[in-house]
């Protein structure tokens, strides 16, 4: 696992966007795994800028989102479908038929989840997965206790996640209690993973996920087992890492390799 610590959220967003754009330029029909939430917004903005100013072409890529609230339709303003269109898809030239998001209204949830997994496989697997991390250590909506081999399925959100996400819904009561989410096992199969975290409120969980034991109680810790994961942190999110100096040292010496 490579840990890259930069001064600001803007810098980590730009660095992560550079990685994504390099992949798109090298493999125009690549498959991206995408996240919602506050964290990847800077990355999406930078990719939109690259599309508009540098002609970065998204016309052949496919995208799979990590998760969607269960029980709300795509048209709901807080659906992840709406979020992704508003903050990313509407501003680039991705083809609508190549955009995949879990369904918040599937009636046969198990059949839907199996289909989602099969579509990922049919397109050759996820080349690059973007992740944020929740304060309880979740990646996607794999809340503490999720099996490390889990696949796409429905999950009950923790009280903490519901409270954290109330800021988007106006009140805790309005936040859905369930989500359809890629599993930890699904995420681990991505060829390359970028985890981004910013701000002091992520510092504690980042230290646990990166330097603590690999455990289903912090599903983000499973990334320690993934061979191609880069973690981009701003100084605040990195502030509780024990091996902070070493990560900085590695980064400084990287150009000499
Ligand atoms: C979103 C997702 C979640 C978020 C996490 C952090 O698709 O899968 O795991 O990445 O809850 O959210 P923010 O970025 O809002 O702190």
CSV table of C-alpha atoms and ligand atoms in Angstrom, one decimal:
chain,number,residue,atom,x,y,z
A,1,UNK,CA,0.0,0.0,0.0
A,2,UNK,CA,1.4,3.4,-1.0
A,3,UNK,CA,0.5,6.3,1.2
A,4,UNK,CA,0.8,9.8,-0.4
A,5,UNK,CA,0.4,12.7,2.0
A,6,UNK,CA,0.0,16.2,0.4
A,7,UNK,CA,-0.7,19.6,1.9
A,8,UNK,CA,-4.3,20.1,0.9
A,9,UNK,CA,-7.5,18.5,-0.3
A,10,UNK,CA,-7.1,20.3,-3.6
A,11,UNK,CA,-3.6,18.7,-4.1
A,12,UNK,CA,-4.8,15.2,-3.4
A,13,UNK,CA,-7.8,15.6,-5.7
A,14,UNK,CA,-5.6,16.8,-8.5
A,15,UNK,CA,-3.1,14.0,-8.0
A,16,UNK,CA,-5.8,11.3,-7.9
A,17,UNK,CA,-7.4,12.9,-11.1
A,18,UNK,CA,-4.0,12.7,-12.8
A,19,UNK,CA,-4.0,8.9,-12.1
A,20,UNK,CA,-7.5,8.5,-13.4
A,21,UNK,CA,-6.7,10.5,-16.6
A,22,UNK,CA,-3.5,8.6,-17.2
A,23,UNK,CA,-5.5,5.3,-17.2
A,24,UNK,CA,-8.2,6.7,-19.5
A,25,UNK,CA,-5.5,7.9,-22.0
A,26,UNK,CA,-3.8,4.5,-21.9
A,27,UNK,CA,-6.9,2.5,-22.0
A,28,UNK,CA,-9.8,4.5,-23.4
A,29,UNK,CA,-12.4,1.7,-22.8
A,30,UNK,CA,-11.4,1.2,-19.1
A,31,UNK,CA,-13.8,0.4,-16.4
A,32,UNK,CA,-14.0,2.8,-13.5
A,33,UNK,CA,-15.4,2.1,-10.1
A,34,UNK,CA,-16.9,5.3,-8.6
A,35,UNK,CA,-17.8,6.6,-5.2
A,36,UNK,CA,-20.2,9.3,-4.0
A,37,UNK,CA,-19.9,11.5,-0.8
A,38,UNK,CA,-18.0,14.7,-0.2
A,39,UNK,CA,-14.5,13.2,-0.7
A,40,UNK,CA,-14.4,12.5,-4.5
A,41,UNK,CA,-16.0,15.9,-5.4
A,42,UNK,CA,-12.6,17.6,-6.0
A,43,UNK,CA,-11.5,14.7,-8.1
A,44,UNK,CA,-14.6,14.9,-10.2
A,45,UNK,CA,-14.2,18.6,-10.6
A,46,UNK,CA,-10.7,18.2,-11.8
A,47,UNK,CA,-11.7,15.5,-14.3
A,48,UNK,CA,-14.5,17.7,-15.6
A,49,UNK,CA,-11.9,20.5,-16.1
A,50,UNK,CA,-9.6,18.1,-18.0
A,51,UNK,CA,-12.5,17.1,-20.2
A,52,UNK,CA,-13.4,20.7,-21.0
A,53,UNK,CA,-9.9,22.2,-21.3
A,54,UNK,CA,-7.8,19.3,-22.3
A,55,UNK,CA,-10.2,17.1,-24.2
A,56,UNK,CA,-10.1,14.1,-21.9
A,57,UNK,CA,-12.4,11.7,-23.6
A,58,UNK,CA,-14.8,9.6,-21.5
A,59,UNK,CA,-16.8,8.3,-24.5
A,60,UNK,CA,-15.6,4.7,-24.3
A,61,UNK,CA,-15.3,4.2,-20.5
A,62,UNK,CA,-17.8,2.3,-18.4
A,63,UNK,CA,-18.5,3.2,-14.8
A,64,UNK,CA,-19.8,1.2,-11.8
A,65,UNK,CA,-20.8,3.0,-8.7
A,66,UNK,CA,-20.2,1.4,-5.4
A,67,UNK,CA,-23.6,1.9,-3.8
A,68,UNK,CA,-27.0,3.4,-3.8
A,69,UNK,CA,-29.6,3.9,-1.0
A,70,UNK,CA,-32.3,1.4,-1.0
A,71,UNK,CA,-35.9,2.6,-1.0
A,72,UNK,CA,-35.5,5.8,-3.0
A,73,UNK,CA,-36.0,6.2,-6.7
A,74,UNK,CA,-33.2,7.6,-9.1
A,75,UNK,CA,-35.1,10.9,-9.3
A,76,UNK,CA,-34.9,11.5,-5.6
A,77,UNK,CA,-32.6,14.5,-5.1
A,78,UNK,CA,-30.4,12.6,-2.6
A,79,UNK,CA,-30.1,9.4,-4.6
A,80,UNK,CA,-26.6,8.5,-5.6
A,81,UNK,CA,-27.9,8.4,-9.2
A,82,UNK,CA,-28.8,12.1,-8.9
A,83,UNK,CA,-25.5,12.9,-7.1
A,84,UNK,CA,-23.4,11.3,-9.8
A,85,UNK,CA,-25.2,12.9,-12.7
A,86,UNK,CA,-25.2,16.3,-11.0
A,87,UNK,CA,-21.6,16.2,-10.0
A,88,UNK,CA,-19.9,14.3,-12.8
A,89,UNK,CA,-21.8,12.5,-15.5
A,90,UNK,CA,-23.7,15.5,-16.8
A,91,UNK,CA,-20.5,17.4,-17.4
A,92,UNK,CA,-18.4,14.8,-19.3
A,93,UNK,CA,-19.1,12.7,-22.5
A,94,UNK,CA,-19.6,9.3,-20.8
A,95,UNK,CA,-22.2,7.3,-22.7
A,96,UNK,CA,-25.4,6.8,-20.6
A,97,UNK,CA,-25.6,3.1,-21.5
A,98,UNK,CA,-22.2,2.6,-20.0
A,99,UNK,CA,-23.1,4.0,-16.6
A,100,UNK,CA,-24.0,1.4,-14.0
A,101,UNK,CA,-25.4,2.2,-10.5
A,102,UNK,CA,-27.0,-0.2,-8.0
A,103,UNK,CA,-30.8,0.2,-8.1
A,104,UNK,CA,-32.6,1.7,-5.1
A,105,UNK,CA,-35.9,0.3,-6.3
A,106,UNK,CA,-35.1,-3.3,-7.4
A,107,UNK,CA,-37.9,-5.6,-6.3
A,108,UNK,CA,-35.8,-8.8,-6.6
A,109,UNK,CA,-32.7,-7.5,-4.7
A,110,UNK,CA,-30.8,-10.7,-4.9
A,111,UNK,CA,-31.3,-11.1,-8.6
A,112,UNK,CA,-30.3,-7.5,-9.2
A,113,UNK,CA,-27.1,-7.9,-7.1
A,114,UNK,CA,-26.1,-11.0,-9.0
A,115,UNK,CA,-26.7,-9.2,-12.3
A,116,UNK,CA,-24.5,-6.2,-11.1
A,117,UNK,CA,-21.7,-8.6,-10.3
A,118,UNK,CA,-22.0,-10.4,-13.7
A,119,UNK,CA,-22.0,-7.1,-15.6
A,120,UNK,CA,-18.7,-6.1,-13.9
A,121,UNK,CA,-17.2,-9.4,-14.9
A,122,UNK,CA,-18.7,-9.2,-18.5
A,123,UNK,CA,-16.9,-5.9,-19.0
A,124,UNK,CA,-13.6,-7.3,-17.8
A,125,UNK,CA,-13.6,-6.2,-14.2
A,126,UNK,CA,-12.9,-2.9,-12.6
A,127,UNK,CA,-9.6,-1.3,-13.7
A,128,UNK,CA,-9.5,1.4,-11.2
A,129,UNK,CA,-11.7,1.8,-8.1
A,130,UNK,CA,-12.1,5.2,-6.3
A,131,UNK,CA,-12.9,4.9,-2.6
A,132,UNK,CA,-13.7,7.2,0.3
A,133,UNK,CA,-13.9,5.9,3.9
A,134,UNK,CA,-16.6,6.4,6.5
A,135,UNK,CA,-15.8,7.3,10.1
A,136,UNK,CA,-16.6,3.8,11.1
A,137,UNK,CA,-14.1,2.5,8.6
A,138,UNK,CA,-16.6,1.4,5.9
A,139,UNK,CA,-15.6,1.3,2.2
A,140,UNK,CA,-18.7,1.5,0.0
A,141,UNK,CA,-21.5,0.7,2.6
A,142,UNK,CA,-19.6,-2.3,4.0
A,143,UNK,CA,-20.3,-1.4,7.6
A,144,UNK,CA,-18.3,-3.0,10.5
A,145,UNK,CA,-18.8,-6.7,10.6
A,146,UNK,CA,-19.2,-7.1,6.8
A,147,UNK,CA,-17.6,-10.3,5.6
A,148,UNK,CA,-14.3,-9.5,4.0
A,149,UNK,CA,-15.3,-11.8,1.1
A,150,UNK,CA,-18.8,-10.2,0.7
A,151,UNK,CA,-20.3,-9.5,-2.7
A,152,UNK,CA,-22.9,-6.9,-3.9
A,153,UNK,CA,-25.9,-7.1,-1.6
A,154,UNK,CA,-28.3,-5.1,0.6
A,155,UNK,CA,-26.9,-3.8,3.9
A,156,UNK,CA,-28.4,-2.1,6.9
A,157,UNK,CA,-26.6,1.2,7.5
A,158,UNK,CA,-25.2,1.9,11.0
A,159,UNK,CA,-26.6,4.6,13.2
A,160,UNK,CA,-23.3,6.5,12.7
A,161,UNK,CA,-23.6,6.4,8.9
A,162,UNK,CA,-27.3,7.5,9.0
A,163,UNK,CA,-26.3,10.4,11.3
A,164,UNK,CA,-23.3,11.4,9.1
A,165,UNK,CA,-25.5,11.4,6.0
A,166,UNK,CA,-28.3,13.3,7.6
A,167,UNK,CA,-26.5,16.5,6.4
A,168,UNK,CA,-27.7,15.7,2.9
A,169,UNK,CA,-31.3,14.8,3.8
A,170,UNK,CA,-32.1,17.6,6.2
A,171,UNK,CA,-33.0,15.2,9.1
A,172,UNK,CA,-31.9,11.8,10.4
A,173,UNK,CA,-35.5,10.5,10.0
A,174,UNK,CA,-35.3,11.0,6.2
A,175,UNK,CA,-32.1,9.0,5.7
A,176,UNK,CA,-32.7,5.5,4.2
A,177,UNK,CA,-31.8,2.7,6.5
A,178,UNK,CA,-30.5,0.4,3.8
A,179,UNK,CA,-28.2,0.5,0.8
A,180,UNK,CA,-27.2,-1.8,-2.0
A,181,UNK,CA,-23.5,-2.0,-2.0
A,182,UNK,CA,-20.6,-3.7,-3.7
A,183,UNK,CA,-19.1,-6.2,-1.3
A,184,UNK,CA,-15.6,-6.0,0.2
A,185,UNK,CA,-14.7,-9.0,-2.0
A,186,UNK,CA,-16.0,-7.2,-5.1
A,187,UNK,CA,-13.9,-4.1,-4.3
A,188,UNK,CA,-10.8,-6.2,-3.7
A,189,UNK,CA,-11.0,-7.6,-7.2
A,190,UNK,CA,-10.4,-4.1,-8.7
A,191,UNK,CA,-7.1,-4.1,-10.5
A,192,UNK,CA,-6.1,-0.8,-9.0
A,193,UNK,CA,-7.6,1.1,-6.0
A,194,UNK,CA,-7.3,4.8,-5.0
A,195,UNK,CA,-8.6,5.6,-1.5
A,196,UNK,CA,-8.9,9.3,-0.7
A,197,UNK,CA,-9.4,10.9,2.7
A,198,UNK,CA,-9.4,14.4,3.9
A,199,UNK,CA,-9.9,16.3,7.1
A,200,UNK,CA,-9.2,15.7,10.8
A,201,UNK,CA,-12.4,13.8,11.3
A,202,UNK,CA,-10.9,11.0,9.2
A,203,UNK,CA,-7.5,10.9,10.9
A,204,UNK,CA,-8.4,8.3,13.5
A,205,UNK,CA,-10.1,5.8,11.2
A,206,UNK,CA,-7.3,6.3,8.6
A,207,UNK,CA,-4.7,5.3,11.1
A,208,UNK,CA,-6.8,2.2,12.0
A,209,UNK,CA,-7.4,1.2,8.4
A,210,UNK,CA,-3.8,1.6,7.3
A,211,UNK,CA,-1.8,0.7,10.3
A,212,UNK,CA,-4.2,-1.4,12.4
A,213,UNK,CA,-5.1,-5.1,12.1
A,214,UNK,CA,-7.0,-6.3,9.0
A,215,UNK,CA,-10.4,-6.8,10.4
A,216,UNK,CA,-14.0,-6.9,9.3
A,217,UNK,CA,-14.7,-4.3,12.1
A,218,UNK,CA,-12.9,-1.8,9.9
A,219,UNK,CA,-13.6,-2.9,6.3
A,220,UNK,CA,-11.2,-0.3,4.9
A,221,UNK,CA,-8.3,-2.3,6.5
A,222,UNK,CA,-8.7,-5.0,3.9
A,223,UNK,CA,-6.9,-2.7,1.4
A,224,UNK,CA,-3.7,-3.7,3.2
A,225,UNK,CA,-4.1,-7.0,1.3
A,226,UNK,CA,-4.5,-5.4,-2.1
A,227,UNK,CA,-1.4,-5.2,-4.2
A,228,UNK,CA,-2.2,-2.0,-6.1
A,229,UNK,CA,-3.7,0.5,-3.7
A,230,UNK,CA,-2.6,4.1,-3.3
A,231,UNK,CA,-4.0,6.2,-0.4
A,232,UNK,CA,-4.1,9.9,-0.9
A,233,UNK,CA,-4.3,11.9,2.3
A,234,UNK,CA,-4.2,15.6,3.2
A,235,UNK,CA,-2.1,16.5,6.2
A,236,UNK,CA,-5.2,16.6,8.5
A,237,UNK,CA,-6.3,13.0,7.6
A,238,UNK,CA,-2.7,11.8,7.9
A,239,UNK,CA,-2.1,13.4,11.3
A,240,UNK,CA,-2.6,10.2,13.4
A,241,UNK,CA,-0.4,7.9,11.4
A,242,UNK,CA,2.4,6.4,13.4
A,243,UNK,CA,4.6,5.9,10.3
A,244,UNK,CA,3.9,9.4,8.9
A,245,UNK,CA,7.6,10.2,8.5
A,246,UNK,CA,8.3,7.0,6.5
A,247,UNK,CA,5.4,7.7,4.1
A,248,UNK,CA,6.8,11.2,3.4
A,249,UNK,CA,10.3,9.8,3.0
A,250,UNK,CA,9.1,7.2,0.5
A,251,UNK,CA,7.3,9.9,-1.5
A,252,UNK,CA,10.3,12.2,-1.5
A,253,UNK,CA,12.6,9.4,-2.7
A,254,UNK,CA,10.2,8.0,-5.3
A,255,UNK,CA,11.5,10.1,-8.2
A,256,UNK,CA,14.9,8.7,-7.7
A,257,UNK,CA,13.8,5.1,-8.1
B,1,LIG,C1,-20.0,6.5,-1.1
B,1,LIG,C2,-19.4,5.5,-0.3
B,1,LIG,C3,-19.0,5.7,1.1
B,1,LIG,C4,-18.2,7.1,1.3
B,1,LIG,C5,-17.9,7.3,2.8
B,1,LIG,C6,-17.2,8.6,3.0
B,1,LIG,O1,-20.3,5.9,-2.4
B,1,LIG,O2,-19.2,4.4,-0.7
B,1,LIG,O3,-18.2,4.7,1.6
B,1,LIG,O4,-17.1,7.0,0.6
B,1,LIG,O5,-19.1,7.3,3.5
B,1,LIG,O6,-18.1,9.7,2.7
B,1,LIG,P1,-17.6,11.2,2.6
B,1,LIG,O7,-16.7,11.2,1.4
B,1,LIG,O8,-18.9,12.0,2.4
B,1,LIG,O9,-16.9,11.4,3.9
